[in-house]
Amino acid sequence: MANERTLILCKADAVARGLVGEILARFERRGYAIAAMKMLVVDEARAKQHYAEHDGKPFFKGLVEYLTSAPIVALVIEGSDAIEGCRASIGATNPIKAAPGSIRGDYGQTIGRNLVHGSDSPDSAKREIGIWFQPSEIFARPHDLEKWLVSN
Ligand code: DAT
Ligand code: MG
């Protein structure tokens, strides 16, 4: 088990449909921590940089249009094996094939509106976090949780 950070995007449909809270709650309930979070409208250059590995594929243009079409919420999620764990919570790329209980399996219908992005490897996570966040925007997990639960 390794403590990892992963880049999560609640894409335009997730924000427009009011599902950000549902999505975030799943990661938090699983025990992962929010290390960074922001809402923003994405420009074309950043969308293309994020999805660079898919440049040239037939769906690339639509994918960039989707990511830039309306505000999104970008997050860094942190925890034990968070990269693989968040991918499992997100579910298969095509929501029709995603298991019920996963985010895409519970809330999605089509691959072009699949709600969430999650980094797929440590290298991707490092690259993608660098696209969306400055180091100063990322916070450590609370090591002193008790003080937030009890007051005297
Ligand atoms: P994932 O988002 O599960 O990591 P991916 O990296 O293979 O999937 O693809 C990135 C996004 O591109 C995916 O979330 C939806 C879109 N996409 C992938 N394959 C597609 C296809 N065959 N047709 C349309 N959109 C596709
Ligand atoms: Mg991917």
GROMACS .gro file of C-alpha atoms and ligand atoms in nm:
model
  179
    1MET     CA    1   0.000   0.000   0.000
    2ALA     CA    2   0.128   0.341  -0.093
    3ASN     CA    3  -0.004   0.685  -0.006
    4GLU     CA    4  -0.094   0.836  -0.341
    5ARG     CA    5  -0.246   1.148  -0.489
    6THR     CA    6  -0.470   1.126  -0.795
    7LEU     CA    7  -0.628   1.385  -1.022
    8ILE     CA    8  -1.006   1.371  -1.033
    9LEU     CA    9  -1.228   1.582  -1.257
   10CYS     CA   10  -1.601   1.613  -1.208
   11LYS     CA   11  -1.668   1.690  -1.574
   12ALA     CA   12  -1.925   1.932  -1.713
   13ASP     CA   13  -2.223   1.696  -1.695
   14ALA     CA   14  -2.150   1.611  -1.331
   15VAL     CA   15  -2.154   1.979  -1.236
   16ALA     CA   16  -2.457   2.067  -1.451
   17ARG     CA   17  -2.655   1.772  -1.315
   18GLY     CA   18  -2.575   1.859  -0.953
   19LEU     CA   19  -2.381   1.539  -0.887
   20VAL     CA   20  -2.059   1.685  -0.747
   21GLY     CA   21  -2.164   1.619  -0.388
   22GLU     CA   22  -2.264   1.259  -0.465
   23ILE     CA   23  -1.933   1.195  -0.638
   24LEU     CA   24  -1.721   1.359  -0.371
   25ALA     CA   25  -1.906   1.177  -0.094
   26ARG     CA   26  -1.812   0.844  -0.245
   27PHE     CA   27  -1.441   0.923  -0.230
   28GLU     CA   28  -1.466   1.071   0.119
   29ARG     CA   29  -1.672   0.782   0.256
   30ARG     CA   30  -1.423   0.539   0.118
   31GLY     CA   31  -1.165   0.711   0.337
   32TYR     CA   32  -0.983   0.927   0.086
   33ALA     CA   33  -0.907   1.289   0.163
   34ILE     CA   34  -0.956   1.598  -0.048
   35ALA     CA   35  -0.611   1.750  -0.094
   36ALA     CA   36  -0.715   2.019  -0.344
   37MET     CA   37  -1.035   2.137  -0.510
   38LYS     CA   38  -1.136   2.412  -0.753
   39MET     CA   39  -1.419   2.498  -0.991
   40LEU     CA   40  -1.325   2.641  -1.328
   41VAL     CA   41  -1.406   2.678  -1.696
   42VAL     CA   42  -1.143   2.496  -1.898
   43ASP     CA   43  -0.984   2.648  -2.207
   44GLU     CA   44  -0.912   2.442  -2.516
   45ALA     CA   45  -0.535   2.436  -2.464
   46ARG     CA   46  -0.563   2.288  -2.116
   47ALA     CA   47  -0.825   2.034  -2.225
   48LYS     CA   48  -0.598   1.920  -2.509
   49GLN     CA   49  -0.299   1.899  -2.276
   50HIS     CA   50  -0.497   1.692  -2.027
   51TYR     CA   51  -0.621   1.448  -2.292
   52ALA     CA   52  -0.299   1.458  -2.503
   53GLU     CA   53  -0.275   1.078  -2.513
   54HIS     CA   54  -0.600   1.071  -2.714
   55ASP     CA   55  -0.498   1.333  -2.972
   56GLY     CA   56  -0.573   1.201  -3.321
   57LYS     CA   57  -0.847   0.960  -3.213
   58PRO     CA   58  -1.194   1.000  -3.368
   59PHE     CA   59  -1.350   1.109  -3.040
   60PHE     CA   60  -1.081   1.364  -2.948
   61LYS     CA   61  -1.261   1.674  -3.080
   62GLY     CA   62  -1.584   1.585  -2.900
   63LEU     CA   63  -1.391   1.505  -2.583
   64VAL     CA   64  -1.225   1.848  -2.580
   65GLU     CA   65  -1.562   2.015  -2.652
   66TYR     CA   66  -1.718   1.824  -2.364
   67LEU     CA   67  -1.445   1.923  -2.118
   68THR     CA   68  -1.463   2.291  -2.219
   69SER     CA   69  -1.842   2.319  -2.252
   70ALA     CA   70  -1.930   2.429  -1.896
   71PRO     CA   71  -1.765   2.460  -1.553
   72ILE     CA   72  -1.594   2.157  -1.404
   73VAL     CA   73  -1.461   2.075  -1.059
   74ALA     CA   74  -1.099   1.958  -1.037
   75LEU     CA   75  -0.968   1.774  -0.731
   76VAL     CA   76  -0.664   1.606  -0.594
   77ILE     CA   77  -0.772   1.306  -0.388
   78GLU     CA   78  -0.523   1.145  -0.152
   79GLY     CA   79  -0.501   0.818   0.031
   80SER     CA   80  -0.377   0.461   0.031
   81ASP     CA   81  -0.355   0.333  -0.328
   82ALA     CA   82  -0.583   0.623  -0.423
   83ILE     CA   83  -0.510   0.596  -0.797
   84GLU     CA   84  -0.642   0.242  -0.837
   85GLY     CA   85  -0.906   0.286  -0.568
   86CYS     CA   86  -1.058   0.595  -0.724
   87ARG     CA   87  -1.056   0.432  -1.068
   88ALA     CA   88  -1.251   0.141  -0.917
   89SER     CA   89  -1.501   0.380  -0.758
   90ILE     CA   90  -1.537   0.561  -1.092
   91GLY     CA   91  -1.601   0.243  -1.292
   92ALA     CA   92  -1.538   0.140  -1.653
   93THR     CA   93  -1.495   0.408  -1.921
   94ASN     CA   94  -1.826   0.321  -2.087
   95PRO     CA   95  -2.103   0.366  -1.828
   96ILE     CA   96  -2.302   0.085  -1.989
   97LYS     CA   97  -2.022  -0.152  -1.893
   98ALA     CA   98  -1.952   0.009  -1.556
   99ALA     CA   99  -2.060  -0.196  -1.256
  100PRO     CA  100  -2.365  -0.078  -1.063
  101GLY     CA  101  -2.227   0.078  -0.747
  102SER     CA  102  -1.959   0.265  -0.937
  103ILE     CA  103  -2.011   0.633  -1.019
  104ARG     CA  104  -2.040   0.577  -1.392
  105GLY     CA  105  -2.248   0.264  -1.337
  106ASP     CA  106  -2.493   0.448  -1.114
  107TYR     CA  107  -2.519   0.785  -1.289
  108GLY     CA  108  -2.408   0.750  -1.652
  109GLN     CA  109  -2.554   0.632  -1.980
  110THR     CA  110  -2.298   0.701  -2.254
  111ILE     CA  111  -1.921   0.710  -2.298
  112GLY     CA  112  -1.933   1.071  -2.417
  113ARG     CA  113  -2.090   1.185  -2.090
  114ASN     CA  114  -1.916   0.970  -1.834
  115LEU     CA  115  -1.908   1.226  -1.554
  116VAL     CA  116  -1.565   1.176  -1.400
  117HIS     CA  117  -1.197   1.155  -1.484
  118GLY     CA  118  -0.943   0.974  -1.266
  119SER     CA  119  -0.569   0.932  -1.330
  120ASP     CA  120  -0.476   0.582  -1.445
  121SER     CA  121  -0.117   0.546  -1.313
  122PRO     CA  122   0.136   0.721  -1.086
  123ASP     CA  123   0.299   0.882  -1.391
  124SER     CA  124  -0.036   1.008  -1.522
  125ALA     CA  125  -0.132   1.137  -1.178
  126LYS     CA  126   0.191   1.336  -1.148
  127ARG     CA  127   0.155   1.482  -1.497
  128GLU     CA  128  -0.215   1.562  -1.459
  129ILE     CA  129  -0.192   1.716  -1.112
  130GLY     CA  130   0.073   1.948  -1.257
  131ILE     CA  131  -0.169   2.058  -1.529
  132TRP     CA  132  -0.446   2.154  -1.288
  133PHE     CA  133  -0.281   2.263  -0.961
  134GLN     CA  134   0.011   2.464  -0.831
  135PRO     CA  135   0.195   2.290  -0.545
  136SER     CA  136   0.074   2.567  -0.310
  137GLU     CA  137  -0.290   2.473  -0.386
  138ILE     CA  138  -0.247   2.116  -0.257
  139PHE     CA  139  -0.288   2.048   0.115
  140ALA     CA  140  -0.163   1.769   0.336
  141ARG     CA  141  -0.408   1.526   0.488
  142PRO     CA  142  -0.499   1.630   0.844
  143HIS     CA  143  -0.269   1.447   1.087
  144ASP     CA  144  -0.454   1.594   1.384
  145LEU     CA  145  -0.812   1.491   1.307
  146GLU     CA  146  -0.904   1.461   1.677
  147LYS     CA  147  -0.889   1.833   1.730
  148TRP     CA  148  -1.163   1.878   1.467
  149LEU     CA  149  -1.391   1.627   1.640
  150VAL     CA  150  -1.372   1.735   2.005
  151SER     CA  151  -1.361   2.078   2.164
  152ASN     CA  152  -1.329   2.184   2.525
  153DAT     P1  153  -1.097   0.686  -1.884
  153DAT     O1  154  -1.169   0.818  -1.871
  153DAT     O2  155  -1.178   0.574  -1.825
  153DAT     O3  156  -0.957   0.691  -1.832
  153DAT     P2  157  -0.981   0.687  -2.149
  153DAT     O4  158  -0.861   0.752  -2.089
  153DAT     O5  159  -0.960   0.566  -2.233
  153DAT     O6  160  -1.088   0.651  -2.039
  153DAT     O7  161  -1.057   0.793  -2.241
  153DAT     C1  162  -1.070   0.927  -2.198
  153DAT     C2  163  -1.210   0.973  -2.227
  153DAT     O8  164  -1.232   0.972  -2.367
  153DAT     C3  165  -1.319   0.883  -2.169
  153DAT     O9  166  -1.349   0.916  -2.038
  153DAT     C4  167  -1.432   0.907  -2.262
  153DAT     C5  168  -1.366   0.934  -2.396
  153DAT     N1  169  -1.361   0.814  -2.478
  153DAT     C6  170  -1.276   0.709  -2.465
  153DAT     N2  171  -1.300   0.617  -2.558
  153DAT     C7  172  -1.402   0.664  -2.633
  153DAT     C8  173  -1.474   0.616  -2.745
  153DAT     N3  174  -1.445   0.497  -2.801
  153DAT     N4  175  -1.574   0.691  -2.794
  153DAT     C9  176  -1.605   0.811  -2.739
  153DAT     N5  177  -1.541   0.863  -2.633
  153DAT    C10  178  -1.441   0.790  -2.581
  154MG      MG  179  -0.791   0.789  -1.902
   0.00000   0.00000   0.00000
